[in-house]
mmCIF file of N, CA and C in Angstrom:
data_model
loop_
_atom_site.group_PDB
_atom_site.id
_atom_site.type_symbol
_atom_site.label_atom_id
_atom_site.label_comp_id
_atom_site.label_asym_id
_atom_site.label_seq_id
_atom_site.Cartn_x
_atom_site.Cartn_y
_atom_site.Cartn_z
ATOM 1 N N ASN A 1 38.306 -51.916 26.004
ATOM 2 C CA ASN A 1 39.369 -50.921 26.014
ATOM 3 C C ASN A 1 40.147 -50.962 24.695
ATOM 4 N N GLU A 2 41.009 -50.032 24.530
ATOM 5 C CA GLU A 2 41.738 -49.927 23.253
ATOM 6 C C GLU A 2 42.632 -51.141 23.001
ATOM 7 N N ASP A 3 43.238 -51.663 24.064
ATOM 8 C CA ASP A 3 44.094 -52.839 23.902
ATOM 9 C C ASP A 3 43.276 -54.036 23.420
ATOM 10 N N GLY A 4 42.100 -54.215 23.988
ATOM 11 C CA GLY A 4 41.208 -55.290 23.564
ATOM 12 C C GLY A 4 40.782 -55.127 22.118
ATOM 13 N N ALA A 5 40.543 -53.877 21.723
ATOM 14 C CA ALA A 5 40.156 -53.605 20.333
ATOM 15 C C ALA A 5 41.287 -53.959 19.376
ATOM 16 N N ASN A 6 42.516 -53.666 19.762
ATOM 17 C CA ASN A 6 43.659 -54.023 18.919
ATOM 18 C C ASN A 6 43.787 -55.538 18.767
ATOM 19 N N LYS A 7 43.532 -56.264 19.841
ATOM 20 C CA LYS A 7 43.566 -57.729 19.773
ATOM 21 C C LYS A 7 42.446 -58.235 18.874
ATOM 22 N N SER A 8 41.262 -57.631 19.005
ATOM 23 C CA SER A 8 40.130 -58.026 18.160
ATOM 24 C C SER A 8 40.412 -57.752 16.697
ATOM 25 N N LEU A 9 41.045 -56.609 16.420
ATOM 26 C CA LEU A 9 41.380 -56.267 15.040
ATOM 27 C C LEU A 9 42.283 -57.337 14.435
ATOM 28 N N LYS A 10 43.306 -57.727 15.172
ATOM 29 C CA LYS A 10 44.237 -58.744 14.671
ATOM 30 C C LYS A 10 43.516 -60.079 14.475
ATOM 31 N N SER A 11 42.721 -60.473 15.461
ATOM 32 C CA SER A 11 41.990 -61.728 15.390
ATOM 33 C C SER A 11 40.985 -61.729 14.239
ATOM 34 N N MET A 12 40.250 -60.632 14.104
ATOM 35 C CA MET A 12 39.250 -60.522 13.046
ATOM 36 C C MET A 12 39.908 -60.578 11.672
ATOM 37 N N GLY A 13 41.027 -59.888 11.532
ATOM 38 C CA GLY A 13 41.750 -59.890 10.265
ATOM 39 C C GLY A 13 42.170 -61.286 9.844
ATOM 40 N N GLN A 14 42.524 -62.119 10.830
ATOM 41 C CA GLN A 14 42.940 -63.485 10.531
ATOM 42 C C GLN A 14 41.733 -64.396 10.308
ATOM 43 N N LYS A 15 40.773 -64.331 11.218
ATOM 44 C CA LYS A 15 39.628 -65.246 11.176
ATOM 45 C C LYS A 15 38.743 -65.024 9.958
ATOM 46 N N TYR A 16 38.560 -63.762 9.572
ATOM 47 C CA TYR A 16 37.659 -63.438 8.467
ATOM 48 C C TYR A 16 38.393 -62.911 7.241
ATOM 49 N N SER A 17 39.638 -63.315 7.070
ATOM 50 C CA SER A 17 40.442 -62.798 5.959
ATOM 51 C C SER A 17 39.804 -63.098 4.603
ATOM 52 N N GLY A 18 39.149 -64.237 4.481
ATOM 53 C CA GLY A 18 38.495 -64.584 3.218
ATOM 54 C C GLY A 18 37.330 -63.675 2.897
ATOM 55 N N VAL A 19 36.683 -63.142 3.925
ATOM 56 C CA VAL A 19 35.545 -62.228 3.748
ATOM 57 C C VAL A 19 36.031 -60.797 3.575
ATOM 58 N N ILE A 20 37.004 -60.409 4.385
ATOM 59 C CA ILE A 20 37.482 -59.023 4.401
ATOM 60 C C ILE A 20 38.339 -58.715 3.178
ATOM 61 N N GLY A 21 39.096 -59.699 2.735
ATOM 62 C CA GLY A 21 39.958 -59.490 1.570
ATOM 63 C C GLY A 21 40.988 -58.408 1.817
ATOM 64 N N ASP A 22 41.127 -57.486 0.865
ATOM 65 C CA ASP A 22 42.133 -56.426 0.992
ATOM 66 C C ASP A 22 41.545 -55.127 1.564
ATOM 67 N N ARG A 23 40.343 -55.194 2.110
ATOM 68 C CA ARG A 23 39.736 -54.000 2.722
ATOM 69 C C ARG A 23 40.519 -53.629 3.977
ATOM 70 N N GLY A 24 40.613 -52.365 4.245
ATOM 71 C CA GLY A 24 41.318 -51.900 5.422
ATOM 72 C C GLY A 24 40.521 -52.129 6.700
ATOM 73 N N LEU A 25 41.222 -52.393 7.779
ATOM 74 C CA LEU A 25 40.640 -52.504 9.107
ATOM 75 C C LEU A 25 41.211 -51.400 9.982
ATOM 76 N N HIS A 26 40.374 -50.779 10.803
ATOM 77 C CA HIS A 26 40.878 -49.802 11.756
ATOM 78 C C HIS A 26 39.965 -49.748 12.966
ATOM 79 N N ILE A 27 40.421 -49.084 14.003
ATOM 80 C CA ILE A 27 39.680 -48.992 15.259
ATOM 81 C C ILE A 27 39.092 -47.606 15.402
ATOM 82 N N VAL A 28 37.845 -47.557 15.879
ATOM 83 C CA VAL A 28 37.147 -46.290 16.093
ATOM 84 C C VAL A 28 36.664 -46.258 17.539
ATOM 85 N N LYS A 29 36.924 -45.165 18.206
ATOM 86 C CA LYS A 29 36.445 -44.960 19.572
ATOM 87 C C LYS A 29 35.043 -44.361 19.499
ATOM 88 N N ALA A 30 34.108 -44.953 20.230
ATOM 89 C CA ALA A 30 32.725 -44.467 20.216
ATOM 90 C C ALA A 30 32.261 -44.195 21.644
ATOM 91 N N GLU A 31 31.803 -42.983 21.897
ATOM 92 C CA GLU A 31 31.222 -42.634 23.189
ATOM 93 C C GLU A 31 29.719 -42.855 23.094
ATOM 94 N N VAL A 32 29.209 -43.822 23.826
ATOM 95 C CA VAL A 32 27.784 -44.150 23.790
ATOM 96 C C VAL A 32 27.130 -43.579 25.044
ATOM 97 N N PRO A 33 26.163 -42.658 24.863
ATOM 98 C CA PRO A 33 25.523 -42.032 26.024
ATOM 99 C C PRO A 33 24.969 -43.067 27.005
ATOM 100 N N ASN A 34 25.245 -42.845 28.272
ATOM 101 C CA ASN A 34 24.777 -43.696 29.374
ATOM 102 C C ASN A 34 25.339 -45.123 29.352
ATOM 103 N N LYS A 35 26.300 -45.370 28.480
ATOM 104 C CA LYS A 35 26.892 -46.716 28.409
ATOM 105 C C LYS A 35 28.411 -46.685 28.488
ATOM 106 N N GLY A 36 29.021 -45.567 28.130
ATOM 107 C CA GLY A 36 30.475 -45.469 28.217
ATOM 108 C C GLY A 36 31.177 -45.469 26.879
ATOM 109 N N THR A 37 32.447 -45.805 26.932
ATOM 110 C CA THR A 37 33.303 -45.808 25.754
ATOM 111 C C THR A 37 33.413 -47.208 25.177
ATOM 112 N N TYR A 38 33.226 -47.301 23.876
ATOM 113 C CA TYR A 38 33.378 -48.558 23.159
ATOM 114 C C TYR A 38 34.435 -48.372 22.089
ATOM 115 N N TRP A 39 35.213 -49.421 21.868
ATOM 116 C CA TRP A 39 36.215 -49.424 20.804
ATOM 117 C C TRP A 39 35.750 -50.424 19.767
ATOM 118 N N ARG A 40 35.567 -49.973 18.559
ATOM 119 C CA ARG A 40 35.015 -50.811 17.498
ATOM 120 C C ARG A 40 36.036 -51.050 16.399
ATOM 121 N N VAL A 41 36.034 -52.260 15.892
ATOM 122 C CA VAL A 41 36.852 -52.580 14.721
ATOM 123 C C VAL A 41 35.989 -52.292 13.502
ATOM 124 N N ARG A 42 36.509 -51.485 12.604
ATOM 125 C CA ARG A 42 35.743 -51.093 11.425
ATOM 126 C C ARG A 42 36.418 -51.635 10.165
ATOM 127 N N VAL A 43 35.590 -52.131 9.260
ATOM 128 C CA VAL A 43 36.070 -52.634 7.972
ATOM 129 C C VAL A 43 35.711 -51.605 6.907
ATOM 130 N N ALA A 44 36.688 -51.193 6.128
ATOM 131 C CA ALA A 44 36.434 -50.224 5.060
ATOM 132 C C ALA A 44 35.611 -50.889 3.956
ATOM 133 N N ALA A 45 34.667 -50.135 3.413
ATOM 134 C CA ALA A 45 33.831 -50.648 2.319
ATOM 135 C C ALA A 45 33.691 -49.557 1.261
ATOM 136 N N ALA A 46 33.565 -49.977 0.019
ATOM 137 C CA ALA A 46 33.486 -49.035 -1.096
ATOM 138 C C ALA A 46 32.129 -48.344 -1.184
ATOM 139 N N SER A 47 31.088 -48.997 -0.669
ATOM 140 C CA SER A 47 29.736 -48.440 -0.744
ATOM 141 C C SER A 47 28.890 -49.071 0.355
ATOM 142 N N ARG A 48 27.703 -48.560 0.537
ATOM 143 C CA ARG A 48 26.797 -49.151 1.532
ATOM 144 C C ARG A 48 26.457 -50.593 1.140
ATOM 145 N N ASP A 49 26.209 -50.832 -0.137
ATOM 146 C CA ASP A 49 25.910 -52.194 -0.595
ATOM 147 C C ASP A 49 27.070 -53.146 -0.297
ATOM 148 N N ASP A 50 28.297 -52.674 -0.501
ATOM 149 C CA ASP A 50 29.483 -53.464 -0.198
ATOM 150 C C ASP A 50 29.541 -53.749 1.305
ATOM 151 N N ALA A 51 29.253 -52.745 2.122
ATOM 152 C CA ALA A 51 29.269 -52.910 3.578
ATOM 153 C C ALA A 51 28.229 -53.931 4.029
ATOM 154 N N VAL A 52 27.029 -53.854 3.480
ATOM 155 C CA VAL A 52 25.966 -54.804 3.815
ATOM 156 C C VAL A 52 26.385 -56.224 3.427
ATOM 157 N N SER A 53 26.993 -56.369 2.273
ATOM 158 C CA SER A 53 27.448 -57.673 1.810
ATOM 159 C C SER A 53 28.535 -58.244 2.722
ATOM 160 N N VAL A 54 29.531 -57.424 3.049
ATOM 161 C CA VAL A 54 30.621 -57.865 3.930
ATOM 162 C C VAL A 54 30.061 -58.255 5.288
ATOM 163 N N CYS A 55 29.176 -57.429 5.834
ATOM 164 C CA CYS A 55 28.589 -57.698 7.138
ATOM 165 C C CYS A 55 27.804 -59.013 7.117
ATOM 166 N N SER A 56 27.041 -59.219 6.081
ATOM 167 C CA SER A 56 26.276 -60.450 5.943
ATOM 168 C C SER A 56 27.198 -61.666 5.909
ATOM 169 N N ASN A 57 28.297 -61.548 5.186
ATOM 170 C CA ASN A 57 29.253 -62.651 5.083
ATOM 171 C C ASN A 57 29.969 -62.911 6.407
ATOM 172 N N ILE A 58 30.263 -61.849 7.159
ATOM 173 C CA ILE A 58 30.884 -62.008 8.479
ATOM 174 C C ILE A 58 29.911 -62.721 9.415
ATOM 175 N N LYS A 59 28.645 -62.315 9.382
ATOM 176 C CA LYS A 59 27.634 -62.973 10.218
ATOM 177 C C LYS A 59 27.488 -64.446 9.836
ATOM 178 N N SER A 60 27.494 -64.736 8.540
ATOM 179 C CA SER A 60 27.377 -66.125 8.077
ATOM 180 C C SER A 60 28.558 -66.970 8.537
ATOM 181 N N ALA A 61 29.706 -66.323 8.735
ATOM 182 C CA ALA A 61 30.906 -67.030 9.185
ATOM 183 C C ALA A 61 30.991 -67.093 10.712
ATOM 184 N N GLY A 62 29.940 -66.608 11.397
ATOM 185 C CA GLY A 62 29.907 -66.711 12.853
ATOM 186 C C GLY A 62 30.257 -65.440 13.604
ATOM 187 N N GLY A 63 30.534 -64.355 12.889
ATOM 188 C CA GLY A 63 30.893 -63.107 13.540
ATOM 189 C C GLY A 63 29.691 -62.230 13.778
ATOM 190 N N SER A 64 29.944 -61.055 14.310
ATOM 191 C CA SER A 64 28.874 -60.085 14.502
ATOM 192 C C SER A 64 29.331 -58.744 13.938
ATOM 193 N N CYS A 65 28.370 -57.976 13.433
ATOM 194 C CA CYS A 65 28.698 -56.676 12.882
ATOM 195 C C CYS A 65 27.425 -55.881 12.657
ATOM 196 N N PHE A 66 27.602 -54.609 12.359
ATOM 197 C CA PHE A 66 26.497 -53.767 11.936
ATOM 198 C C PHE A 66 27.044 -52.719 10.983
ATOM 199 N N VAL A 67 26.205 -52.237 10.105
ATOM 200 C CA VAL A 67 26.611 -51.248 9.102
ATOM 201 C C VAL A 67 26.284 -49.865 9.623
ATOM 202 N N THR A 68 27.267 -48.990 9.563
ATOM 203 C CA THR A 68 27.054 -47.590 9.926
ATOM 204 C C THR A 68 26.804 -46.793 8.656
ATOM 205 N N ARG A 69 26.479 -45.542 8.822
ATOM 206 C CA ARG A 69 26.203 -44.741 7.621
ATOM 207 C C ARG A 69 27.433 -44.292 6.898
#
């Protein structure tokens, strides 16, 4: 739910601050067919390569993520 996403955003910002740096964090609502509504924490990236790098670093630090288009 949205409240959980807000908690995740705050937690992620603290836990992965060294990886995220000064990139913006925000929440996106996603309607997934046959699965329902998901609230995702999104990290702003300057380019796809930057997004792949950030995601890789988050995974290396124990987190999970995926790159969108």
